[in-house]
mmCIF file of C-alpha atoms in Angstrom:
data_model
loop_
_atom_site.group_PDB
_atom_site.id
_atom_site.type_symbol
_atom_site.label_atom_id
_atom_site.label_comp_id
_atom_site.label_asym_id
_atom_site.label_seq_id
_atom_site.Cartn_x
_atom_site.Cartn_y
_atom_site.Cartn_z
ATOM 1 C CA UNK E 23 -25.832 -10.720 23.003
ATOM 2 C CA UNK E 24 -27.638 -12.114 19.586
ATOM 3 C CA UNK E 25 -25.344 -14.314 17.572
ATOM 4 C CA UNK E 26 -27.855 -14.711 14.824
ATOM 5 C CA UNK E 27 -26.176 -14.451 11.630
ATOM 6 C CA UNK E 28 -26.801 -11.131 9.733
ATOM 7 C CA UNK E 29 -26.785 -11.096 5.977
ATOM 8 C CA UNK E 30 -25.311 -8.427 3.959
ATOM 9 C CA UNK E 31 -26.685 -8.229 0.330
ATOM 10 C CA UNK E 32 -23.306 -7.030 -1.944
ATOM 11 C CA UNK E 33 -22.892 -7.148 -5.781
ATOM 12 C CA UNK E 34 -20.944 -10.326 -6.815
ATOM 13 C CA UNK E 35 -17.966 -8.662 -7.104
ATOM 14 C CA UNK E 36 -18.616 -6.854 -4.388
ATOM 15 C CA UNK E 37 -19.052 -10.292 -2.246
ATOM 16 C CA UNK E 38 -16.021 -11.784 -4.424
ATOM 17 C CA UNK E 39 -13.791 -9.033 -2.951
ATOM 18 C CA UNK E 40 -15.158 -9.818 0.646
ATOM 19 C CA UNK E 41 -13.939 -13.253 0.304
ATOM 20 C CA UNK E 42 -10.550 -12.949 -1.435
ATOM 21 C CA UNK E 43 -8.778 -15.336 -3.313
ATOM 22 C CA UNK E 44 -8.611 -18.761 -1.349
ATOM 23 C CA UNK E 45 -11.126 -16.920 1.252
ATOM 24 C CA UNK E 46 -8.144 -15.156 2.226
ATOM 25 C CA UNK E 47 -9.770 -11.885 2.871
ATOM 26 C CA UNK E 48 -12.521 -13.515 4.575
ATOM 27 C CA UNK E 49 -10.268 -15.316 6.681
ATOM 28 C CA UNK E 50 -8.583 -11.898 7.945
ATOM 29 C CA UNK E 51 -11.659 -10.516 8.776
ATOM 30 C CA UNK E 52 -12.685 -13.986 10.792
ATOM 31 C CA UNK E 53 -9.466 -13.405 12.755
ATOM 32 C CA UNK E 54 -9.738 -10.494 13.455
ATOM 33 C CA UNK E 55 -13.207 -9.693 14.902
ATOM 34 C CA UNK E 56 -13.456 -13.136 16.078
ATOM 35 C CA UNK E 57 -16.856 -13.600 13.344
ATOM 36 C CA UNK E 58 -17.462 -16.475 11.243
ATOM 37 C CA UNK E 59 -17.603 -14.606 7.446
ATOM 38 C CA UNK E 60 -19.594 -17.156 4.603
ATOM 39 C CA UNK E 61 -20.447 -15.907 1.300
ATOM 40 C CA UNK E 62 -23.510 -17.995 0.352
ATOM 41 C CA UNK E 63 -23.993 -16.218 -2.774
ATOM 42 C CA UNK E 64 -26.184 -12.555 -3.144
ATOM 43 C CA UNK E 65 -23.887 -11.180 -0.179
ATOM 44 C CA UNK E 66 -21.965 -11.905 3.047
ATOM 45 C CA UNK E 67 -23.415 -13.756 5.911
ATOM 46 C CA UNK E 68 -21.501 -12.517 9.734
ATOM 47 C CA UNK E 69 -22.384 -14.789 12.303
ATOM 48 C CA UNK E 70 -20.796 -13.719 16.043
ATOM 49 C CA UNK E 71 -21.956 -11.739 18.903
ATOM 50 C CA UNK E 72 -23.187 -8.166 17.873
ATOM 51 C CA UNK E 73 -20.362 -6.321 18.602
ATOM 52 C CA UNK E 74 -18.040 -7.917 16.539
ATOM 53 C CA UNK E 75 -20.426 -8.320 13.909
ATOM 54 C CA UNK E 76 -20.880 -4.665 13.599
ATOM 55 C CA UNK E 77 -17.264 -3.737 13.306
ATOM 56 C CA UNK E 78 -17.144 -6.779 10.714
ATOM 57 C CA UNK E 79 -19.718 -5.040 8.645
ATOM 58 C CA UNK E 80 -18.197 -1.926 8.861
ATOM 59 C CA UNK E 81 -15.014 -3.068 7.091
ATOM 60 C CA UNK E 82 -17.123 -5.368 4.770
ATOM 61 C CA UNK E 83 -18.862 -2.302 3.681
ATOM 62 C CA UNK E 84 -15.785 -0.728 3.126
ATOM 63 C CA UNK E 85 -14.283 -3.522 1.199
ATOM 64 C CA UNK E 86 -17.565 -3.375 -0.979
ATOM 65 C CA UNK E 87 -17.496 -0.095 -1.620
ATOM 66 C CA UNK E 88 -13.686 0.233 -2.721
ATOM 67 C CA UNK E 89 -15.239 -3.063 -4.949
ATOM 68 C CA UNK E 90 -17.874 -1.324 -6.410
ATOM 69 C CA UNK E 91 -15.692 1.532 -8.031
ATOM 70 C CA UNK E 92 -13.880 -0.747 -10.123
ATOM 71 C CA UNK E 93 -10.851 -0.807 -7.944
ATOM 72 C CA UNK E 94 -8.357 -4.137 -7.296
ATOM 73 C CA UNK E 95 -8.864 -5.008 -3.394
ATOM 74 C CA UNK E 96 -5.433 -6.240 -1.975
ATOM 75 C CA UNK E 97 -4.656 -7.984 1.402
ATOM 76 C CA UNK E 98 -3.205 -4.274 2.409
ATOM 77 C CA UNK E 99 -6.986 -2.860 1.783
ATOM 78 C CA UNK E 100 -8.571 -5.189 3.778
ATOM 79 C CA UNK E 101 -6.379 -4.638 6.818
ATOM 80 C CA UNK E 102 -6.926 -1.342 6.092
ATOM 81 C CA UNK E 103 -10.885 -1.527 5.989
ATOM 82 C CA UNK E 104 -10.332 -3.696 9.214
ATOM 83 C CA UNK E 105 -8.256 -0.982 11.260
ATOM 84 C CA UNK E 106 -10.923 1.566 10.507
ATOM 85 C CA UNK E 107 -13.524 -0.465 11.716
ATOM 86 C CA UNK E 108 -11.495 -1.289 15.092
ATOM 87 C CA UNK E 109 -11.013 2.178 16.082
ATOM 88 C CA UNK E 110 -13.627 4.112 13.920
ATOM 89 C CA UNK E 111 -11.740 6.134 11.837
ATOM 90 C CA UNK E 112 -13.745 7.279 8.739
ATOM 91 C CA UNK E 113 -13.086 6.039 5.556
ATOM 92 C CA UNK E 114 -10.794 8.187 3.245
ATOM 93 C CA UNK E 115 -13.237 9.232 0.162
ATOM 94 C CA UNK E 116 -12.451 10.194 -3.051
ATOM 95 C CA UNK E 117 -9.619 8.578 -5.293
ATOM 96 C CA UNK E 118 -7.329 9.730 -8.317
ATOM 97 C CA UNK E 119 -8.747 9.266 -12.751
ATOM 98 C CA UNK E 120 -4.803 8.470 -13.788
ATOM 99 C CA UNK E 121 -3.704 5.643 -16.682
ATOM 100 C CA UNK E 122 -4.079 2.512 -16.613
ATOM 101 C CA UNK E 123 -5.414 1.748 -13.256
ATOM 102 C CA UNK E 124 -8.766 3.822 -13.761
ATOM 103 C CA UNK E 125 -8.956 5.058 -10.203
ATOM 104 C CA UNK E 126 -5.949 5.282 -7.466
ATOM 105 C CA UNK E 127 -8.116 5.450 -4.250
ATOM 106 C CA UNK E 128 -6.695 6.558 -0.380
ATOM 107 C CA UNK E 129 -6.774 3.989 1.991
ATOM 108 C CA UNK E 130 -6.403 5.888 4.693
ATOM 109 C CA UNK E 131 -7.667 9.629 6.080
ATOM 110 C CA UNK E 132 -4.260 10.799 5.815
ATOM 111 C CA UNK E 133 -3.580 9.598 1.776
ATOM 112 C CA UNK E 134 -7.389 11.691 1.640
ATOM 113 C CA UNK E 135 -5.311 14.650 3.020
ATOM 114 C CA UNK E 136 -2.357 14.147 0.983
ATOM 115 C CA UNK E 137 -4.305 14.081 -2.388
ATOM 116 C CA UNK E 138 -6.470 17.123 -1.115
ATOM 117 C CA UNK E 139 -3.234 19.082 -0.269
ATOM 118 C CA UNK E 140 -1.992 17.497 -4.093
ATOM 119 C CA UNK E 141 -4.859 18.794 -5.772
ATOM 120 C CA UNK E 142 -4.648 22.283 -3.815
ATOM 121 C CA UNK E 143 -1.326 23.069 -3.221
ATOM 122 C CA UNK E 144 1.585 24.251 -5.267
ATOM 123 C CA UNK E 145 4.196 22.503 -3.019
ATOM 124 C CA UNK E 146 3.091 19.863 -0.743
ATOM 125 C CA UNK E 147 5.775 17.963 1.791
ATOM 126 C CA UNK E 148 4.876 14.811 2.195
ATOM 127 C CA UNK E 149 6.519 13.375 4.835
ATOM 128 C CA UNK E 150 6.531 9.705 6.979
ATOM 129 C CA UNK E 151 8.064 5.593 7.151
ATOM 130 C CA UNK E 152 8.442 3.781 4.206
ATOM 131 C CA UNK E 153 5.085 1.963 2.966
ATOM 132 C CA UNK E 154 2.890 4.788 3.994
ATOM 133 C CA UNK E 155 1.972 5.378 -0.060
ATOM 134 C CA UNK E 156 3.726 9.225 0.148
ATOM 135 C CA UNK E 157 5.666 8.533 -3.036
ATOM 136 C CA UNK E 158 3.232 6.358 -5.190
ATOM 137 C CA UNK E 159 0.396 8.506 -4.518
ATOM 138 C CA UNK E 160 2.659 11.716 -5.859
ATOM 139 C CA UNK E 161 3.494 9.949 -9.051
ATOM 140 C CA UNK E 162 -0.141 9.051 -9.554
ATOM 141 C CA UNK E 163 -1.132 12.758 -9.092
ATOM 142 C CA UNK E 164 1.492 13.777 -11.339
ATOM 143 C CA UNK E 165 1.372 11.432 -14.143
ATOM 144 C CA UNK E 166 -2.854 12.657 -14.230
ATOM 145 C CA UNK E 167 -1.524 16.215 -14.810
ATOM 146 C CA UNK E 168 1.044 14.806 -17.404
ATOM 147 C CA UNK E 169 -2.254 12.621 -18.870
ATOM 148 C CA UNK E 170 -4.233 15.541 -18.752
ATOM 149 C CA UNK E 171 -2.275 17.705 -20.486
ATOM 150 C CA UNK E 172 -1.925 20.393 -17.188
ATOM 151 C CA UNK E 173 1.485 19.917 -17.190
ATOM 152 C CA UNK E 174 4.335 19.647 -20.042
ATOM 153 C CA UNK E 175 6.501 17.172 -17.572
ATOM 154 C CA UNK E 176 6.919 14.904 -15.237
ATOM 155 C CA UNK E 177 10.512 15.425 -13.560
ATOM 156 C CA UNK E 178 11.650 13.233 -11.232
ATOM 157 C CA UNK E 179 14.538 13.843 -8.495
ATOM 158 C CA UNK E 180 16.281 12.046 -5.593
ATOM 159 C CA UNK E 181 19.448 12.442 -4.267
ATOM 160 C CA UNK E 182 22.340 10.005 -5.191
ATOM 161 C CA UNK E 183 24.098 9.758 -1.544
ATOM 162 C CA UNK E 184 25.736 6.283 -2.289
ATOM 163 C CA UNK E 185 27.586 7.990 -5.298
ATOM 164 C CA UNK E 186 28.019 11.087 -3.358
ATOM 165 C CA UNK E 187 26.030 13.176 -6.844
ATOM 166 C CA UNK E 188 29.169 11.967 -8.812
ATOM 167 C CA UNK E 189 27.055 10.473 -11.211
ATOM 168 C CA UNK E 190 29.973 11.458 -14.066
ATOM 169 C CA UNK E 191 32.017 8.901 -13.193
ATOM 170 C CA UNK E 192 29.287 5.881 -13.765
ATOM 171 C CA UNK E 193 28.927 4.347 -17.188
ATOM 172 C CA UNK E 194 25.790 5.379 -20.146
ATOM 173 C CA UNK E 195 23.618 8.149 -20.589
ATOM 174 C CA UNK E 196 21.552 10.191 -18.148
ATOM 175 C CA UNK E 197 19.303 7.384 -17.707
ATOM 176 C CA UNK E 198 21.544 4.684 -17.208
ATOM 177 C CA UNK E 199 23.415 6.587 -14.537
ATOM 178 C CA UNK E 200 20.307 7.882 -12.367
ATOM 179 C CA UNK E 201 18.154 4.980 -12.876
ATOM 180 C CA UNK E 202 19.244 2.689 -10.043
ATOM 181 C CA UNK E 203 18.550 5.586 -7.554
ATOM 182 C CA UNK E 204 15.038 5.655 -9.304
ATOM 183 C CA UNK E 205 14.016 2.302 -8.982
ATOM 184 C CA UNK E 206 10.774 2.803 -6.579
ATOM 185 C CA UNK E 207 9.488 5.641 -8.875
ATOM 186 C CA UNK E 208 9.988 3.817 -12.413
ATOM 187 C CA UNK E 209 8.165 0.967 -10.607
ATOM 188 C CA UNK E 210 4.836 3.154 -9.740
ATOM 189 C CA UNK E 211 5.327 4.887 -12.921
ATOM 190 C CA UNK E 212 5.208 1.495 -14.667
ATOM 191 C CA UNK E 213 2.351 0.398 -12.526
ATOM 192 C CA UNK E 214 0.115 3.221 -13.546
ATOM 193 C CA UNK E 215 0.599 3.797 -17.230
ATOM 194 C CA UNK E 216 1.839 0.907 -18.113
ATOM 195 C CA UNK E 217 5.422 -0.127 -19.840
ATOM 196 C CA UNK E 218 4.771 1.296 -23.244
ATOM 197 C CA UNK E 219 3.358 4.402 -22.248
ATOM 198 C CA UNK E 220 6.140 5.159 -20.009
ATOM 199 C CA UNK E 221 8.860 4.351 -22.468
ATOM 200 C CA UNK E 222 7.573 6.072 -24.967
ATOM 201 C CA UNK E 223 6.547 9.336 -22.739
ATOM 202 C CA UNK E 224 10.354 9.040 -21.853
ATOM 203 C CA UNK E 225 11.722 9.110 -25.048
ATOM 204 C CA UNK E 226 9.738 12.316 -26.135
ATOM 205 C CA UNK E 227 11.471 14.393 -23.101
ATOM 206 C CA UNK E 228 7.469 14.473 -21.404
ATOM 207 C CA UNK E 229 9.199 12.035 -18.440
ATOM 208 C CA UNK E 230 12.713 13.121 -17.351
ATOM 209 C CA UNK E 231 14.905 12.258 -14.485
ATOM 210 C CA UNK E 232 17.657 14.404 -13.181
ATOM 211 C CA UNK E 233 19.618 13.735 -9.718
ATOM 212 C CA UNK E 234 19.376 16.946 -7.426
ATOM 213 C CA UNK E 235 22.776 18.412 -8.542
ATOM 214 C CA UNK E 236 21.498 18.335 -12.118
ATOM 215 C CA UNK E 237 18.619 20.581 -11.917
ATOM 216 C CA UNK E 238 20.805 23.535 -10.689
ATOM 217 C CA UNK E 239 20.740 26.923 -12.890
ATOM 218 C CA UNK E 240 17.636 25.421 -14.595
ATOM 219 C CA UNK E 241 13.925 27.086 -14.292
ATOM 220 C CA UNK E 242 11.065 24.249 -14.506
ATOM 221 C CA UNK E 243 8.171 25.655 -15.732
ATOM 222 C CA UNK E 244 4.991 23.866 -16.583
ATOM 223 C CA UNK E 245 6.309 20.825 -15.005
ATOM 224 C CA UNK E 246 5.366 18.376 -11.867
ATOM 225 C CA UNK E 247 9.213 18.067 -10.033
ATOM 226 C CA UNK E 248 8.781 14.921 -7.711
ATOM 227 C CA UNK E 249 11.867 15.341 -5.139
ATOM 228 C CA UNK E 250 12.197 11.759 -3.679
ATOM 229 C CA UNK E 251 13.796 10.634 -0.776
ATOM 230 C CA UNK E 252 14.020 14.539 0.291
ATOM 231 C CA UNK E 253 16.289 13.464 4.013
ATOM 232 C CA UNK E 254 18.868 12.964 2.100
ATOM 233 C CA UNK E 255 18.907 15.828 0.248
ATOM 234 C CA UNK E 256 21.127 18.875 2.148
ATOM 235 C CA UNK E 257 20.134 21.993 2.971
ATOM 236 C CA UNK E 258 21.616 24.044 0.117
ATOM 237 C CA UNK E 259 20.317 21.369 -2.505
ATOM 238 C CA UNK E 260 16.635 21.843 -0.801
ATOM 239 C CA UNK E 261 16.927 26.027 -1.053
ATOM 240 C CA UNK E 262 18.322 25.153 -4.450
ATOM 241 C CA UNK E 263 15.896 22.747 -5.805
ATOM 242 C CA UNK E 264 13.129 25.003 -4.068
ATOM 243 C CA UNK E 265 14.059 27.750 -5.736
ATOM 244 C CA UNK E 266 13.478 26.322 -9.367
ATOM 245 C CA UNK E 267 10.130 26.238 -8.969
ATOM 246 C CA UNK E 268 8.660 28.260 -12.577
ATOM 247 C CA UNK E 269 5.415 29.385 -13.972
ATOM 248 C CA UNK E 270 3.089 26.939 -13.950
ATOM 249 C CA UNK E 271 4.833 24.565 -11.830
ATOM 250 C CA UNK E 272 4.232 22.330 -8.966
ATOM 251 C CA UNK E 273 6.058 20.313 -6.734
ATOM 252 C CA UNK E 274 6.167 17.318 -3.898
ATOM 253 C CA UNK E 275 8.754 16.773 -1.961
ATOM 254 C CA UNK E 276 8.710 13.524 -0.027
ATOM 255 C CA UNK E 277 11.125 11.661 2.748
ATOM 256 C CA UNK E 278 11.512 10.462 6.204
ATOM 257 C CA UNK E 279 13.537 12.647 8.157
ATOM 258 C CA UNK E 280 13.904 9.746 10.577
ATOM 259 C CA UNK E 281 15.907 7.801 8.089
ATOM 260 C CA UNK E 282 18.928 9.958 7.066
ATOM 261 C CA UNK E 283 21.675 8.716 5.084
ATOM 262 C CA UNK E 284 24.084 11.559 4.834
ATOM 263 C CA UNK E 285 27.353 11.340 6.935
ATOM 264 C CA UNK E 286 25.824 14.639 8.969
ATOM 265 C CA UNK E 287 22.606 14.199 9.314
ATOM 266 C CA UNK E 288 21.904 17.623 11.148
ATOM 267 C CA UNK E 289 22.967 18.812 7.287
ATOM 268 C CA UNK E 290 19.579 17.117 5.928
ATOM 269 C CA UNK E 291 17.423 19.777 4.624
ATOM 270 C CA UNK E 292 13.972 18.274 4.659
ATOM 271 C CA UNK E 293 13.312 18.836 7.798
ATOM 272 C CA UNK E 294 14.751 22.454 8.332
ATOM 273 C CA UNK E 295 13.206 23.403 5.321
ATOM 274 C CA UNK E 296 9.519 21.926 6.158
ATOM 275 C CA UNK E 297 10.329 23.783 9.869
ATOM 276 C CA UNK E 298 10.881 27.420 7.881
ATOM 277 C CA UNK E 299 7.536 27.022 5.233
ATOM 278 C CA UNK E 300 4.864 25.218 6.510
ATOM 279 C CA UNK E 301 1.996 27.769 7.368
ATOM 280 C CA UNK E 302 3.565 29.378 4.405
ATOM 281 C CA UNK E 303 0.191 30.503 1.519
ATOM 282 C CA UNK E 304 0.380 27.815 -1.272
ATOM 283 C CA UNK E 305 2.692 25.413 0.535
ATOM 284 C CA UNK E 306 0.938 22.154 2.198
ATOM 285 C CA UNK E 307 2.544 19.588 4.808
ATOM 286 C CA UNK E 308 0.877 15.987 4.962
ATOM 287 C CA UNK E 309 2.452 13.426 7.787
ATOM 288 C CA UNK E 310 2.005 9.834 7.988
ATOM 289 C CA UNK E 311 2.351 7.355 10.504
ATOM 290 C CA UNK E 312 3.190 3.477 11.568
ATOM 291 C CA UNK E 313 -0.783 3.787 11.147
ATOM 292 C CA UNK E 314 -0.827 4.157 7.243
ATOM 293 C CA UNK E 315 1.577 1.792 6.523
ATOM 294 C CA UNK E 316 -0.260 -0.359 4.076
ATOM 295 C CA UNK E 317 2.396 -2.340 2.653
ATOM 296 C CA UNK E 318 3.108 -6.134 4.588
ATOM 297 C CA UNK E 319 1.571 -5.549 7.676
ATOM 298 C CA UNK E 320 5.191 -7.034 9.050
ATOM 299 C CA UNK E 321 6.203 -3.392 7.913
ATOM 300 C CA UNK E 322 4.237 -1.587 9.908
ATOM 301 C CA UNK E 323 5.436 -3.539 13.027
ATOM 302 C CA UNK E 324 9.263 -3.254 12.111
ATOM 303 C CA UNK E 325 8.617 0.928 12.267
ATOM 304 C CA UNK E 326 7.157 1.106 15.073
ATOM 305 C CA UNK E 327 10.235 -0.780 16.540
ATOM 306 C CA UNK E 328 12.684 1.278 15.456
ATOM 307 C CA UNK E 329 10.923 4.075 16.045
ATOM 308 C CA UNK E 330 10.397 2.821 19.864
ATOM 309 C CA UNK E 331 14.224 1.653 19.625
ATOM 310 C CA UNK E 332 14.875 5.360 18.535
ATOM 311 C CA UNK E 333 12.919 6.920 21.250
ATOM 312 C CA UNK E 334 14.584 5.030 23.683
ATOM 313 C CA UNK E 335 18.233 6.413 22.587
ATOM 314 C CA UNK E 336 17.063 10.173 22.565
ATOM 315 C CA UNK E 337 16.022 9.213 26.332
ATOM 316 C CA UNK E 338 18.890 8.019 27.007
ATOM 317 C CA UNK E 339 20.804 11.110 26.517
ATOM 318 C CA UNK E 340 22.676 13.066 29.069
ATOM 319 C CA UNK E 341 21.820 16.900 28.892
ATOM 320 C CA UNK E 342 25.406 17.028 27.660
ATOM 321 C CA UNK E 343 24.643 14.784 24.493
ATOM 322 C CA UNK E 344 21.871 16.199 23.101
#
């Protein structure tokens, strides 16, 4: 086989992206298809047998093109653009207009599907490990409605097992109490419009958090309701929190129902409730997988142990356990 080097004319940022700070994106791609990657200036030069040198340019092109739209290319895109490549997955088109960031872009077919069922859906499940993007990528969508004026508010839930939804007994305001529990939303919140923006979206009532037990007796109209960390929420909170759903509102509910934290797990209503609507007109079910992790790639390995450690306990059942 030809190992000629092929040249691949990019933009400079483009070819800037390729390479990576240090060469460190360069470097991944190098290890991984076993290619030699040089930027010489004007593009990317692959030099290897053909083979690899056509899965390289696949995830250079994909690098470029994610380059090309403005967006920020991280170590987690190019493994990304490089897992594609290996096993020819197409690319997942389209991305999100929301705050600061300019564009919030899929990196994977199933965040494409998840942002489809989003943008089409009045209630969309999102469900799968940690690092997958499920949560992030439903405060993006919802703080563009908020941006856009298509919604009044953004309302954020999760369930507060560790304080068993005793939240009266904590110290402050509303805030202060539910915050803690919040932490991973106020963070992608903060990423995407920024500090100010947030803050000050808070303190006019447009952003509002609310544990689970709070938003009983209450009707949300016009609102986005993000329901965070859904396993842990029981099956009467789900039917409840469901159920508040008013005109002009939409909802995601998100959660691994591998990872439950409530003292009976066979009480966690994400699952039960996903196994009643789903098919239902209106209602839309996204699951991810070890395969979308794209946070340390170290994360994606320690799921797939557990969830090989938990396979292994379910076969080890008796038919008298199970």
């Amino acid at each position: 086989m030809s190992r000629a080097p092929e040249f691949i004319t990019l933009s400079d940022a483009a070819a800037r992206a390729v390479a990576g700070a240090n060469s460190r994106h360069a470097a991944l791609i190098e290890d991984a298809f076993g290619v030699l990657v040089e930027t010489p200036g004007g593009g990317v030069s692959l030099s290897g047998d053909s083979k690899a040198r056509a899965q390289a340019k696949k995830a250079v092109q994909a690098i470029a093109d994610r380059a090309d739209q403005g967006l920020e290319i991280s170590e987690a895109d190019v493994r990304v653009a490089i897992g594609q490549a290996r096993t020819g997955a197409g690319g997942a088109p389209g991305s999100l207009p929301v705050g600061r960031r300019g564009q919030v872009a899929p990196k994977t077919a199933t965040q494409a599907e998840y942002l489809q069922a989003l943008a089409g859906c009045e209630l969309v499940f999102g469900l799968g490990p940690a690092g997958t993007g499920k949560t992030f990528l439903a405060v993006a969508h919802g703080a563009g409605l908020l941006l856009r004026g298509e919604v009044d508010r953004l309302i954020v839930s999760r369930p507060a097992v560790e304080a068993g939804e005793r939240l009266g007994f904590l110290p402050g305001d509303m805030n202060e109490k539910v915050d803690p529990y919040m932490a991973p939303v106020w963070e992608a919140l903060t990423d995407i419009l920024g500090a100010d923006q947030l803050r000050r979206r808070r303190e006019k009532g447009e952003i509002e958090v609310a544990p689970i037990a709070f938003l009983r007796g209450r009707t949300l109209s016009h609102a986005y309701v993000i329901v965070d960390e859904a396993q842990n929420a029981t099956r009467l909170q789900m039917k409840m929190v469901l159920t508040r759903l008013g005109e002009g509102a939409r909802m995601v509910v998100t959660g691994d129902p591998s990872q439950v934290d409530l003292v009976n797990a066979r009480d966690s209503g994400l699952a039960h409730a996903v196994g009643l609507l789903e098919g239902v007109k209106g209602i839309g079910v996204t699951r991810f997988s070890t395969a979308d992790v794209v946070r340390h790639p170290l994360v994606e390995r320690i799921v797939r142990a557990y969830d090989a450690d938990a396979a292994r306990s379910r076969g080890d059942k008796g038919p008298d356990d199970r």
